[in-house]
Short mmCIF file of C-alpha atoms in Angstrom, two decimals:
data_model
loop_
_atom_site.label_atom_id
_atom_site.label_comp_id
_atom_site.label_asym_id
_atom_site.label_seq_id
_atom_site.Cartn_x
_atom_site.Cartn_y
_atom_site.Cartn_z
CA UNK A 1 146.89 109.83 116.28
CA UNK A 2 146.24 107.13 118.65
CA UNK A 3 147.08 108.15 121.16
CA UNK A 4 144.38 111.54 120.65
CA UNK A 5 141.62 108.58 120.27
CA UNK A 6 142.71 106.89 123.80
CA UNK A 7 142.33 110.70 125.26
CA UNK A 8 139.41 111.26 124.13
CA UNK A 9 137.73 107.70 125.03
CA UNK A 10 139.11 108.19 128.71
CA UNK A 11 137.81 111.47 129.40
CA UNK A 12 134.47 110.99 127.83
CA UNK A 13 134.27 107.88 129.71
CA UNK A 14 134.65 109.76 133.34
CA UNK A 15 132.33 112.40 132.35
CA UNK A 16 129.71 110.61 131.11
CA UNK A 17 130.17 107.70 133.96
CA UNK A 18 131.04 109.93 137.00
CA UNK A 19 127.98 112.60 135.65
CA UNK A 20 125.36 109.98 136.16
CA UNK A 21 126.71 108.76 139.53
CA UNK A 22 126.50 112.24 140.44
CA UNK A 23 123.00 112.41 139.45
CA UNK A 24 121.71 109.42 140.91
CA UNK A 25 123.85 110.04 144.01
CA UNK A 26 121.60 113.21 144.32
CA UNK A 27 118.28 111.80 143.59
CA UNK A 28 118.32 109.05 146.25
CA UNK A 29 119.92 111.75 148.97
CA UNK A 30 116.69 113.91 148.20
CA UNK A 31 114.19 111.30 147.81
CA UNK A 32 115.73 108.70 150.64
CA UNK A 33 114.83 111.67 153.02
CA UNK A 34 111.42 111.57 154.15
CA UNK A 35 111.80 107.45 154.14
CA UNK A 36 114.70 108.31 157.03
CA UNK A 37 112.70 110.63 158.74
CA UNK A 38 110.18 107.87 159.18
CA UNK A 39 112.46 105.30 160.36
CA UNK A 40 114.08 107.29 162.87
CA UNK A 41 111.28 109.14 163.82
CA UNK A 42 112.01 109.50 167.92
CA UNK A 43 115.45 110.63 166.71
CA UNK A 44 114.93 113.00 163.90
CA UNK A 45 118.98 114.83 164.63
CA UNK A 46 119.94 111.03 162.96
CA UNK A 47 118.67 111.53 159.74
CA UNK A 48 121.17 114.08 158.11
CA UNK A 49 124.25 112.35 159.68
CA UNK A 50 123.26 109.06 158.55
CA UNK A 51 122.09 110.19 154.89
CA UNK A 52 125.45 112.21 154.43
CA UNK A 53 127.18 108.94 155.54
CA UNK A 54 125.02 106.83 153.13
CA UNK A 55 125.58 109.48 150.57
CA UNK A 56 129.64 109.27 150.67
CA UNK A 57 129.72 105.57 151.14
CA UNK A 58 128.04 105.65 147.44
CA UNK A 59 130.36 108.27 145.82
CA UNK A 60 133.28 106.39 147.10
CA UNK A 61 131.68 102.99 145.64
CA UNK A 62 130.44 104.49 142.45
CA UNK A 63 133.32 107.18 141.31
CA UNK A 64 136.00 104.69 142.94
CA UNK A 65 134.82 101.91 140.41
CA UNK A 66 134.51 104.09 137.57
CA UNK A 67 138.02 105.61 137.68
CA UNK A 68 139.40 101.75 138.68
CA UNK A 69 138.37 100.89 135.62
CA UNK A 70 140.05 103.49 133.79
CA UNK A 71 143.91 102.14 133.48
CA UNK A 72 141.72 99.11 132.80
CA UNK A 73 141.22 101.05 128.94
CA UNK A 74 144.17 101.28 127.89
CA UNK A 75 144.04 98.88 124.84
CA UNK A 76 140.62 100.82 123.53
CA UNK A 77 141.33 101.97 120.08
CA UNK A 78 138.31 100.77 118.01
CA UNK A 79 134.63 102.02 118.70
CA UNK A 80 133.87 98.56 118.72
CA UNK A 81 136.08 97.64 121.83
CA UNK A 82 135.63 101.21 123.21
CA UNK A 83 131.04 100.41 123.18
CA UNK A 84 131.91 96.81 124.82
CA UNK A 85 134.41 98.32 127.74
CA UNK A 86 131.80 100.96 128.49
CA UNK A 87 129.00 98.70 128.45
CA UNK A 88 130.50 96.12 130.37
CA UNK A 89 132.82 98.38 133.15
CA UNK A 90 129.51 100.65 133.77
CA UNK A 91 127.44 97.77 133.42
CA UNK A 92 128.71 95.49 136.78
CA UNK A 93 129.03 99.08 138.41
CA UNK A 94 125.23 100.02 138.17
CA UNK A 95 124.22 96.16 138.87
CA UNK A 96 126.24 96.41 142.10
CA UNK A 97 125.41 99.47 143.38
CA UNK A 98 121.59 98.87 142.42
CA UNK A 99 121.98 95.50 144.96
CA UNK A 100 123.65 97.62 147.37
CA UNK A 101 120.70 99.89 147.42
CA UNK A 102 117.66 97.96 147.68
CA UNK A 103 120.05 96.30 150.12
CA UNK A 104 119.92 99.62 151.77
CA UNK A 105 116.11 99.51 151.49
CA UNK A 106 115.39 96.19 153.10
CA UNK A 107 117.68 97.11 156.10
CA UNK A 108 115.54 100.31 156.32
CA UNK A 109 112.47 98.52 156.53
CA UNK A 110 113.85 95.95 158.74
CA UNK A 111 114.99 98.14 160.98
CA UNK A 112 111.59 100.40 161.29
CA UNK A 113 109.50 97.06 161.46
CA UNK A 114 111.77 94.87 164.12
CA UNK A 115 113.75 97.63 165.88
CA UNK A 116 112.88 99.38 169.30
CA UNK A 117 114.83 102.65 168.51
CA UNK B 1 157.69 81.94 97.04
CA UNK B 2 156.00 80.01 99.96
CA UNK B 3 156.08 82.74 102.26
CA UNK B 4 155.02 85.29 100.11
CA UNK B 5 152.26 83.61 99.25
CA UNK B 6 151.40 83.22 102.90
CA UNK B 7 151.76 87.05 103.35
CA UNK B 8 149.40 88.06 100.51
CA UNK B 9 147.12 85.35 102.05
CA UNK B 10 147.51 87.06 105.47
CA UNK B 11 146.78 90.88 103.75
CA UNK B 12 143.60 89.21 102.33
CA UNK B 13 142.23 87.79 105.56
CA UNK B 14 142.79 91.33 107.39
CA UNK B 15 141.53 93.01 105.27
CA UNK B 16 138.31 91.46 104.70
CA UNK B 17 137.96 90.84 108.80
CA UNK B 18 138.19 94.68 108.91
CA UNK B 19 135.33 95.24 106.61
CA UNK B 20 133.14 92.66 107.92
CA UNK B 21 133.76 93.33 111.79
CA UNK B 22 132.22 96.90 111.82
CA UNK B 23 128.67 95.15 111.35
CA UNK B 24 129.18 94.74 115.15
CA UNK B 25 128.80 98.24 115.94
CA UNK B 26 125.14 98.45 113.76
CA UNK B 27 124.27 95.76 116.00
CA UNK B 28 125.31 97.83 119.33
CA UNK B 29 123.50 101.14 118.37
CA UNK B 30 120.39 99.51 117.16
CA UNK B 31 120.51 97.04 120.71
CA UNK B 32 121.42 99.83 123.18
CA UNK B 33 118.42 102.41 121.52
CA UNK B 34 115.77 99.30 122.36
CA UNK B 35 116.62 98.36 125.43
CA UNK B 36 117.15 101.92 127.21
CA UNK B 37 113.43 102.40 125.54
CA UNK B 38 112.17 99.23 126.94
CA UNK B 39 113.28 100.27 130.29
CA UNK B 40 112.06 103.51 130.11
CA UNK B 41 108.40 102.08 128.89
CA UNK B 42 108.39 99.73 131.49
CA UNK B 43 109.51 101.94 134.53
CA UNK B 44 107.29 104.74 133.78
CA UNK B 45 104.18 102.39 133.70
CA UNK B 46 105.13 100.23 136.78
CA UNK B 47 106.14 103.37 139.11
CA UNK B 48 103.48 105.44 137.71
CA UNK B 49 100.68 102.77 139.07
CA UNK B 50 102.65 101.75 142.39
CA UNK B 51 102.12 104.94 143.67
CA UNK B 52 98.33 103.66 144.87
CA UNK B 53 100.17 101.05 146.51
CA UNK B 54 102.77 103.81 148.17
CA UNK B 55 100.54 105.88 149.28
CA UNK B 56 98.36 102.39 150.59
CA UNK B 57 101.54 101.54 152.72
CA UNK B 58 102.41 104.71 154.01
CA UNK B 59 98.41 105.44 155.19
CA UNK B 60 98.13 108.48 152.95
CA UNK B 61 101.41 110.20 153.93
CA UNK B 62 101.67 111.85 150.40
CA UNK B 63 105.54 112.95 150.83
CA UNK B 64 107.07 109.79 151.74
CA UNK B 65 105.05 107.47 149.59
CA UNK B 66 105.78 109.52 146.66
CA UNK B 67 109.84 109.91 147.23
CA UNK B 68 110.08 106.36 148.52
CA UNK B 69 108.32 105.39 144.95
CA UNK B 70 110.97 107.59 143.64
CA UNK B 71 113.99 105.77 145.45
CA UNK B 72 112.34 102.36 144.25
CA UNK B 73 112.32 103.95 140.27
CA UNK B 74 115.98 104.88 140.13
CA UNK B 75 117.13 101.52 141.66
CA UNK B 76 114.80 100.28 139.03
CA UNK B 77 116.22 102.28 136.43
CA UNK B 78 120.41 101.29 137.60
CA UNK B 79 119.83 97.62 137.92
CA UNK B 80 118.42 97.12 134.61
CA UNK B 81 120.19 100.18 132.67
CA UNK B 82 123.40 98.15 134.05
CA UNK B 83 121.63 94.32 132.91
CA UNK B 84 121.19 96.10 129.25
CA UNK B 85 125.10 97.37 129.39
CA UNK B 86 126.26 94.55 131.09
CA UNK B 87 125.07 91.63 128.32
CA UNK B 88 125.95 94.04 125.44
CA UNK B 89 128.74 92.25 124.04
CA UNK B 90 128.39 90.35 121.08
CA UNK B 91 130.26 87.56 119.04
CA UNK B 92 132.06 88.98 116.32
CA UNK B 93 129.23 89.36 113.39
CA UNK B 94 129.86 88.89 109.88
CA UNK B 95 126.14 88.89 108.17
CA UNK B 96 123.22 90.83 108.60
CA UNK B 97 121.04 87.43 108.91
CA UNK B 98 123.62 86.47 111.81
CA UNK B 99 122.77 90.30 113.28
CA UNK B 100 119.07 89.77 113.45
CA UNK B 101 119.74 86.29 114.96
CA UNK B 102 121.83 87.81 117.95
CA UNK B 103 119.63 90.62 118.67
CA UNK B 104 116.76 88.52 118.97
CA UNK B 105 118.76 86.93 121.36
CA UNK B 106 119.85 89.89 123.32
CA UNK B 107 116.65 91.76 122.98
CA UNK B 108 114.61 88.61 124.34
CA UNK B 109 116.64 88.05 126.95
CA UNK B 110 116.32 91.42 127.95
CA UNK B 111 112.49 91.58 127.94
CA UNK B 112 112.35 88.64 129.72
CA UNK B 113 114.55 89.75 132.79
CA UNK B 114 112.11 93.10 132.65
CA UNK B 115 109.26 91.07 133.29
CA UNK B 116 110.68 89.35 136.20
CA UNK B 117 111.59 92.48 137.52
CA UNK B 118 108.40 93.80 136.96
CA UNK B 119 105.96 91.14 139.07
CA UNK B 120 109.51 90.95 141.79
CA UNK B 121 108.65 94.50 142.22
CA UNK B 122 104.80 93.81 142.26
CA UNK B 123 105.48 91.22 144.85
CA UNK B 124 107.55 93.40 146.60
CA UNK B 125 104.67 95.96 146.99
CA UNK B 126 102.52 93.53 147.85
CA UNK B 127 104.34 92.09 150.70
CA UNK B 128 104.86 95.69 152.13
CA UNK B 129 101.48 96.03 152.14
CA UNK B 130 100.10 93.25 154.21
CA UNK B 131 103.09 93.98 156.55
CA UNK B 132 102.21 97.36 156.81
CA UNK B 133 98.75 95.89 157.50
CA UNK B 134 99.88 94.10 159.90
CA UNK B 135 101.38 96.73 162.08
CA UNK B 136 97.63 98.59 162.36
CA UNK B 137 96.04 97.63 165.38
CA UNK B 138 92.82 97.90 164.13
CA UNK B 139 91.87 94.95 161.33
CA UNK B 140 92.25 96.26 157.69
CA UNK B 141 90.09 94.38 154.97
CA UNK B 142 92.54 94.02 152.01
CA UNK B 143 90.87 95.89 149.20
CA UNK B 144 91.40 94.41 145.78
#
């Protein structure tokens, strides 16, 4: 009986949790685009290499993290403790990754403002 | 006879922890509902008015300003989805008074950190403008 309730929490946990990483993963490969394209613009060949690069580097972060935290789960039997170790496991994933982004961002910028490529 | 009185002492404790703990969960789903809504509210107003400002930067070029906007909103949307999850977790709650009293808490919080975000972000835009200006050779009047 308990242990059906652990299953369940687990796997709902990596599809929910790996399903957004997924998505966002996607939306800043589509949308980071044209901003690479612009930075690199006397060496267009760069931009695919460098946004699959940026792309995995993200999926490793983001999917490594979330499955991490999975063995971390293992005492989850209660909604109330299974809400809090969602909340709080997803929750220092996105804040990272968000830092790591506009990290991304400002080295773009940097490098397109200060940069003779 | 000690003991056993200890033990029926003990049953009575559990049991009424059990009943009152599950307030903690109301607490959760009404928090979680607000916040996600806040931060929906919030992005679609600030990225739907930057775009002035994207295109601004970018000199007109429609396709970059609008997915660079676009990169901007999601980051927007993980950091402070991941704030909201992050401060989720409450004391154990016993009373509905004690409820309202943490959500406040929470929910304040929470708008607060929005609004920093929200003029960081307009400060953000701001700067990349006059640096964008400055990288014109010809002199740009800043146009309020």
């Amino acid at each position: 009986m308990s242990l059906d309730y652990s299953h369940i929490t687990h796997i709902s946990y990596i599809i929910l949790a790996i399903s957004t990483a997924i998505y966002v993963g996607q939306g800043f490969y589509r949308n980071g685009e044209p901003l690479l394209y612009d930075v690199f613009k006397h060496h267009p060949h760069w931009v695919k290499p460098i946004n699959n690069v940026l792309l995995t580097g993200f999926y490793l972060l983001n999917i490594g993290a979330i499955v991490m935290y999975v063995s971390d789960g293992t005492g989850v039997h209660t909604a109330n403790a299974f809400i809090e170790f969602l909340a709080i496991k997803l929750g220092t994933v996105y804040v990272v990754l968000a830092m790591i982004h506009f990290g991304n961002i400002a080295t773009l910028f940097y490098v397109k403002n200060n940069v003779n490529l | 006879m000690l003991t056993y009185k200890s033990y029926i002492m003990e049953e009575i404790i559990n049991t009424s922890e059990i009943v009152q703990e599950a307030i903690n969960v109301k607490a959760y789903l009404i928090y979680l509902p607000i916040a996600l809504l806040l931060t929906v509210l919030v992005a679609s107003i600030l990225f739907k008015n930057s775009k002035i400002f994207m295109l601004d930067i970018f000199h007109g070029r429609e396709e970059i300003a609008l997915s660079t906007n676009r990169l901007f909103e999601i980051g927007f949307y993980l950091m402070n989805v991941g704030l909201a999850l992050f401060i989720l977790r409450m004391k154990d709650i016993f009373t509905h008074q004690e409820m309202v009293e943490h959500l406040s808490l929470k929910i304040g919080g929470f708008c607060v950190f929005l609004g920093i975000m929200v003029f960081l972000n307009l400060y953000m835009f701001f700067r990349g403008k006059r640096k964008s200006s400055q990288h014109v050779s010809q002199g740009n009047t800043v146009e309020l």
